[in-house]
PDB file of C-alpha atoms in Angstrom:
ATOM      1  CA  MET X   1       1.764 -31.034 -39.029  1.00 84.00           C
ATOM      2  CA  ALA X   2       1.744 -27.541 -36.929  1.00 91.00           C
ATOM      3  CA  THR X   3       3.223 -26.286 -33.542  1.00 94.00           C
ATOM      4  CA  PHE X   4       1.248 -23.582 -31.575  1.00 94.00           C
ATOM      5  CA  THR X   5       3.052 -22.183 -28.475  1.00 94.00           C
ATOM      6  CA  GLY X   6       0.391 -20.193 -25.879  1.00 93.00           C
ATOM      7  CA  ALA X   7       0.943 -16.647 -24.618  1.00 93.00           C
ATOM      8  CA  LEU X   8       2.569 -17.010 -21.177  1.00 91.00           C
ATOM      9  CA  ASN X   9       0.272 -15.226 -19.176  1.00 90.00           C
ATOM     10  CA  ALA X  10      -3.239 -15.798 -20.986  1.00 90.00           C
ATOM     11  CA  GLN X  11      -5.822 -18.179 -21.182  1.00 92.00           C
ATOM     12  CA  ASN X  12      -4.908 -20.055 -24.536  1.00 92.00           C
ATOM     13  CA  VAL X  13      -7.565 -22.130 -26.608  1.00 93.00           C
ATOM     14  CA  ALA X  14      -7.586 -24.260 -29.455  1.00 92.00           C
ATOM     15  CA  ASN X  15     -10.241 -25.936 -30.889  1.00 90.00           C
ATOM     16  CA  ALA X  16      -9.750 -28.332 -34.008  1.00 86.00           C
ATOM     17  CA  THR X  17     -13.907 -28.633 -34.128  1.00 83.00           C
ATOM     18  CA  ASN X  18     -15.102 -24.808 -35.482  1.00 86.00           C
ATOM     19  CA  GLY X  19     -11.517 -23.627 -35.956  1.00 86.00           C
ATOM     20  CA  GLY X  20     -11.079 -21.316 -32.887  1.00 89.00           C
ATOM     21  CA  LEU X  21      -7.324 -20.436 -32.010  1.00 92.00           C
ATOM     22  CA  LEU X  22      -6.901 -17.393 -29.056  1.00 93.00           C
ATOM     23  CA  GLU X  23      -3.462 -16.418 -27.937  1.00 93.00           C
ATOM     24  CA  PHE X  24      -1.915 -20.075 -29.746  1.00 93.00           C
ATOM     25  CA  THR X  25       0.381 -18.677 -32.037  1.00 94.00           C
ATOM     26  CA  GLY X  26       2.797 -20.018 -34.215  1.00 93.00           C
ATOM     27  CA  GLY X  27      -0.203 -22.174 -37.077  1.00 91.00           C
ATOM     28  CA  THR X  28      -2.818 -21.335 -38.652  1.00 90.00           C
ATOM     29  CA  VAL X  29      -6.334 -21.963 -37.994  1.00 91.00           C
ATOM     30  CA  PRO X  30      -6.197 -24.911 -41.713  1.00 89.00           C
ATOM     31  CA  GLU X  31      -3.840 -26.721 -40.268  1.00 88.00           C
ATOM     32  CA  LEU X  32      -5.712 -26.617 -36.499  1.00 87.00           C
ATOM     33  CA  GLN X  33      -7.899 -28.960 -38.589  1.00 86.00           C
ATOM     34  CA  ASP X  34      -6.417 -30.962 -40.965  1.00 83.00           C
ATOM     35  CA  VAL X  35      -5.829 -33.880 -40.223  1.00 79.00           C
ATOM     36  CA  ALA X  36      -1.703 -33.650 -39.518  1.00 83.00           C
ATOM     37  CA  GLY X  37      -0.866 -34.260 -35.634  1.00 85.00           C
ATOM     38  CA  ASP X  38       0.087 -31.190 -34.511  1.00 90.00           C
ATOM     39  CA  THR X  39       2.049 -29.732 -31.200  1.00 93.00           C
ATOM     40  CA  PHE X  40      -0.280 -27.620 -28.281  1.00 94.00           C
ATOM     41  CA  ILE X  41       1.956 -25.843 -25.970  1.00 95.00           C
ATOM     42  CA  GLY X  42       0.565 -23.788 -23.006  1.00 94.00           C
ATOM     43  CA  GLY X  43       0.945 -21.266 -21.083  1.00 93.00           C
ATOM     44  CA  ASN X  44       1.120 -20.615 -17.541  1.00 93.00           C
ATOM     45  CA  LEU X  45      -3.265 -19.726 -17.052  1.00 94.00           C
ATOM     46  CA  SER X  46      -5.632 -22.444 -17.605  1.00 95.00           C
ATOM     47  CA  ASP X  47      -5.387 -23.401 -21.679  1.00 96.00           C
ATOM     48  CA  PHE X  48      -8.277 -25.094 -22.945  1.00 95.00           C
ATOM     49  CA  VAL X  49      -6.958 -27.815 -26.163  1.00 94.00           C
ATOM     50  CA  GLN X  50      -9.859 -29.832 -28.383  1.00 90.00           C
ATOM     51  CA  GLY X  51      -7.840 -32.145 -30.549  1.00 82.00           C
ATOM     52  CA  GLY X  52      -8.436 -33.182 -33.803  1.00 77.00           C
ATOM     53  CA  ALA X  53      -7.218 -35.746 -36.277  1.00 77.00           C
ATOM     54  CA  GLY X  54      -3.737 -37.258 -36.540  1.00 80.00           C
ATOM     55  CA  ARG X  55      -1.660 -37.828 -33.535  1.00 84.00           C
ATOM     56  CA  ASP X  56      -1.103 -34.127 -30.999  1.00 88.00           C
ATOM     57  CA  THR X  57       1.176 -33.774 -28.965  1.00 91.00           C
ATOM     58  CA  ILE X  58      -0.149 -31.713 -26.367  1.00 92.00           C
ATOM     59  CA  ASN X  59       1.722 -29.746 -22.582  1.00 95.00           C
ATOM     60  CA  LEU X  60      -0.087 -27.680 -21.152  1.00 94.00           C
ATOM     61  CA  GLY X  61       2.126 -26.230 -18.735  1.00 90.00           C
ATOM     62  CA  ALA X  62       0.999 -24.216 -15.017  1.00 93.00           C
ATOM     63  CA  GLY X  63      -3.191 -23.924 -14.443  1.00 93.00           C
ATOM     64  CA  ASN X  64      -5.777 -25.652 -14.432  1.00 96.00           C
ATOM     65  CA  ASP X  65      -6.509 -27.125 -18.112  1.00 96.00           C
ATOM     66  CA  VAL X  66      -8.965 -28.146 -20.318  1.00 96.00           C
ATOM     67  CA  ILE X  67      -8.039 -30.923 -23.169  1.00 93.00           C
ATOM     68  CA  ARG X  68     -11.384 -32.546 -25.287  1.00 90.00           C
ATOM     69  CA  LEU X  69     -10.853 -35.294 -27.411  1.00 82.00           C
ATOM     70  CA  SER X  70     -13.613 -36.418 -30.371  1.00 73.00           C
ATOM     71  CA  GLY X  71     -13.690 -37.915 -34.012  1.00 64.00           C
ATOM     72  CA  VAL X  72     -11.478 -40.283 -34.657  1.00 62.00           C
ATOM     73  CA  ALA X  73      -9.075 -42.126 -31.573  1.00 62.00           C
ATOM     74  CA  THR X  74      -5.380 -41.584 -32.211  1.00 68.00           C
ATOM     75  CA  GLU X  75      -2.218 -41.867 -30.491  1.00 79.00           C
ATOM     76  CA  ASP X  76      -2.205 -38.892 -28.283  1.00 84.00           C
ATOM     77  CA  ASN X  77       0.547 -37.524 -26.091  1.00 88.00           C
ATOM     78  CA  ILE X  78      -0.468 -34.717 -22.797  1.00 89.00           C
ATOM     79  CA  ASP X  79       0.811 -33.473 -20.477  1.00 93.00           C
ATOM     80  CA  GLY X  80      -1.669 -31.157 -18.273  1.00 92.00           C
ATOM     81  CA  GLY X  81       1.509 -30.215 -16.726  1.00 93.00           C
ATOM     82  CA  SER X  82       0.752 -28.790 -13.151  1.00 93.00           C
ATOM     83  CA  GLY X  83      -1.996 -27.590 -11.791  1.00 93.00           C
ATOM     84  CA  THR X  84      -5.638 -29.597 -11.709  1.00 95.00           C
ATOM     85  CA  ASP X  85      -6.089 -30.725 -15.002  1.00 95.00           C
ATOM     86  CA  THR X  86      -9.044 -32.309 -16.357  1.00 95.00           C
ATOM     87  CA  LEU X  87      -9.031 -35.148 -20.290  1.00 92.00           C
ATOM     88  CA  ASP X  88     -12.375 -35.191 -21.811  1.00 91.00           C
ATOM     89  CA  LEU X  89     -13.539 -38.170 -23.607  1.00 86.00           C
ATOM     90  CA  GLY X  90     -16.538 -37.360 -24.127  1.00 81.00           C
ATOM     91  CA  GLY X  91     -16.583 -36.586 -27.996  1.00 78.00           C
ATOM     92  CA  TYR X  92     -15.903 -40.384 -28.759  1.00 76.00           C
ATOM     93  CA  ASN X  93     -18.492 -42.055 -28.831  1.00 71.00           C
ATOM     94  CA  ALA X  94     -19.942 -44.946 -31.188  1.00 70.00           C
ATOM     95  CA  VAL X  95     -21.579 -42.118 -33.685  1.00 74.00           C
ATOM     96  CA  ALA X  96     -18.501 -40.288 -34.257  1.00 67.00           C
ATOM     97  CA  ASN X  97     -16.022 -43.909 -34.069  1.00 69.00           C
ATOM     98  CA  PRO X  98     -18.420 -46.831 -35.167  1.00 70.00           C
ATOM     99  CA  THR X  99     -15.900 -49.051 -33.308  1.00 71.00           C
ATOM    100  CA  LEU X 100     -14.874 -47.507 -30.392  1.00 74.00           C
ATOM    101  CA  VAL X 101     -15.819 -49.949 -27.605  1.00 76.00           C
ATOM    102  CA  GLY X 102     -14.692 -47.947 -24.806  1.00 79.00           C
ATOM    103  CA  THR X 103     -11.276 -46.733 -23.547  1.00 82.00           C
ATOM    104  CA  ASN X 104      -8.721 -48.159 -21.139  1.00 84.00           C
ATOM    105  CA  ILE X 105      -6.697 -45.853 -19.200  1.00 85.00           C
ATOM    106  CA  ASP X 106      -4.275 -47.114 -15.979  1.00 83.00           C
ATOM    107  CA  LEU X 107      -2.586 -44.777 -14.124  1.00 83.00           C
ATOM    108  CA  ALA X 108      -0.971 -47.088 -11.971  1.00 79.00           C
ATOM    109  CA  ILE X 109       0.767 -48.574 -14.751  1.00 73.00           C
ATOM    110  CA  GLY X 110       2.810 -45.265 -15.958  1.00 61.00           C
ATOM    111  CA  ASN X 111      -0.043 -43.208 -17.586  1.00 60.00           C
ATOM    112  CA  ALA X 112      -0.529 -45.802 -20.463  1.00 62.00           C
ATOM    113  CA  TRP X 113      -4.580 -45.402 -22.517  1.00 67.00           C
ATOM    114  CA  ARG X 114      -6.145 -47.085 -24.798  1.00 65.00           C
ATOM    115  CA  PHE X 115      -8.086 -46.908 -27.372  1.00 64.00           C
ATOM    116  CA  ASN X 116     -10.120 -50.751 -28.649  1.00 54.00           C
ATOM    117  CA  PRO X 117      -9.395 -51.538 -30.665  1.00 58.00           C
ATOM    118  CA  GLY X 118      -5.601 -51.010 -30.757  1.00 64.00           C
ATOM    119  CA  THR X 119      -4.315 -47.391 -30.822  1.00 68.00           C
ATOM    120  CA  ALA X 120      -2.030 -46.392 -27.427  1.00 72.00           C
ATOM    121  CA  ALA X 121      -1.366 -43.193 -26.149  1.00 77.00           C
ATOM    122  CA  THR X 122      -0.061 -41.516 -23.108  1.00 83.00           C
ATOM    123  CA  ILE X 123      -1.084 -39.029 -20.255  1.00 85.00           C
ATOM    124  CA  THR X 124       0.315 -37.598 -17.203  1.00 87.00           C
ATOM    125  CA  GLY X 125      -0.365 -34.398 -15.362  1.00 90.00           C
ATOM    126  CA  ILE X 126      -4.517 -34.813 -15.693  1.00 90.00           C
ATOM    127  CA  GLU X 127      -6.335 -35.034 -12.063  1.00 91.00           C
ATOM    128  CA  ILE X 128      -9.736 -35.534 -13.613  1.00 92.00           C
ATOM    129  CA  ILE X 129     -10.804 -37.798 -16.171  1.00 91.00           C
ATOM    130  CA  SER X 130     -14.595 -36.848 -17.840  1.00 91.00           C
ATOM    131  CA  ALA X 131     -14.805 -40.469 -19.832  1.00 87.00           C
ATOM    132  CA  THR X 132     -16.329 -41.482 -22.803  1.00 85.00           C
ATOM    133  CA  ASP X 133     -20.450 -42.718 -22.878  1.00 85.00           C
ATOM    134  CA  LEU X 134     -19.208 -46.538 -24.206  1.00 85.00           C
ATOM    135  CA  ASN X 135     -17.382 -49.587 -21.617  1.00 87.00           C
ATOM    136  CA  ASP X 136     -14.548 -48.009 -19.907  1.00 87.00           C
ATOM    137  CA  PHE X 137     -11.314 -48.729 -17.468  1.00 88.00           C
ATOM    138  CA  ILE X 138      -9.701 -45.806 -15.546  1.00 88.00           C
ATOM    139  CA  ARG X 139      -7.876 -46.650 -12.707  1.00 87.00           C
ATOM    140  CA  GLY X 140      -6.036 -44.503 -10.577  1.00 86.00           C
ATOM    141  CA  ASN X 141      -2.518 -43.564  -9.155  1.00 83.00           C
ATOM    142  CA  ALA X 142      -1.688 -42.583  -5.909  1.00 79.00           C
ATOM    143  CA  ALA X 143      -2.629 -39.056  -6.617  1.00 81.00           C
ATOM    144  CA  ASN X 144      -5.879 -38.124  -6.006  1.00 84.00           C
ATOM    145  CA  GLU X 145      -7.755 -38.136  -9.201  1.00 88.00           C
ATOM    146  CA  THR X 146     -11.700 -37.753  -9.969  1.00 89.00           C
ATOM    147  CA  PHE X 147     -13.203 -39.880 -12.580  1.00 89.00           C
ATOM    148  CA  SER X 148     -16.715 -40.197 -14.242  1.00 88.00           C
ATOM    149  CA  GLY X 149     -17.940 -42.716 -16.927  1.00 85.00           C
ATOM    150  CA  ASN X 150     -20.373 -40.905 -18.720  1.00 86.00           C
ATOM    151  CA  GLY X 151     -22.594 -43.924 -19.620  1.00 82.00           C
ATOM    152  CA  GLY X 152     -22.271 -47.279 -20.632  1.00 85.00           C
ATOM    153  CA  ARG X 153     -20.429 -50.221 -18.080  1.00 88.00           C
ATOM    154  CA  ASP X 154     -17.284 -48.710 -16.364  1.00 88.00           C
ATOM    155  CA  ARG X 155     -15.399 -49.498 -14.201  1.00 87.00           C
ATOM    156  CA  LEU X 156     -13.835 -47.518 -11.970  1.00 86.00           C
ATOM    157  CA  ALA X 157     -10.625 -47.972  -9.789  1.00 84.00           C
ATOM    158  CA  GLY X 158      -9.204 -46.240  -7.184  1.00 78.00           C
ATOM    159  CA  TYR X 159      -6.162 -46.559  -5.802  1.00 71.00           C
ATOM    160  CA  VAL X 160      -4.622 -46.267  -1.849  1.00 60.00           C
ATOM    161  CA  THR X 161      -5.661 -42.261  -1.539  1.00 55.00           C
ATOM    162  CA  SER X 162      -8.991 -40.747  -2.006  1.00 51.00           C
ATOM    163  CA  GLU X 163     -10.228 -41.447  -5.952  1.00 50.00           C
ATOM    164  CA  MET X 164     -14.230 -39.731  -6.203  1.00 53.00           C
ATOM    165  CA  THR X 165     -15.715 -41.583  -8.826  1.00 53.00           C
ATOM    166  CA  ARG X 166     -19.072 -41.068 -10.210  1.00 54.00           C
TER     167      ARG X 166
END
């Protein structure tokens, strides 16, 4: 388990899939790619984090950040921070995890998400969600969000503001 801290005024990149680290300090590529959960602290610009196995804590701060998760579903804690931040769950699929049947993300009841069967995590500060190619449910809160189902039999529900669903 390592803590990766991004440079304040740089575009920080951490990619557990291919071992890419740019501007993040405090950890090594082997730590990034191991099964222990990691902590990522972003900077003031647009950061990119592709999490891997393990229970990650991702706090990206200012900027229009992208968080991409893939592999085996874990109990990550994600805070996109300020800006327009994207959570991309497209890497979770039946090939990567045969027991996964979809996600349930309900921003209206405290930013909770869970992957069936039974894992749970939290998200805050996310305005764009790109779901799996399985059967997903996404419900918005009072903020303006954009949701993309990406295949499967998805249920996308806005709130009383101007949600956009695809």
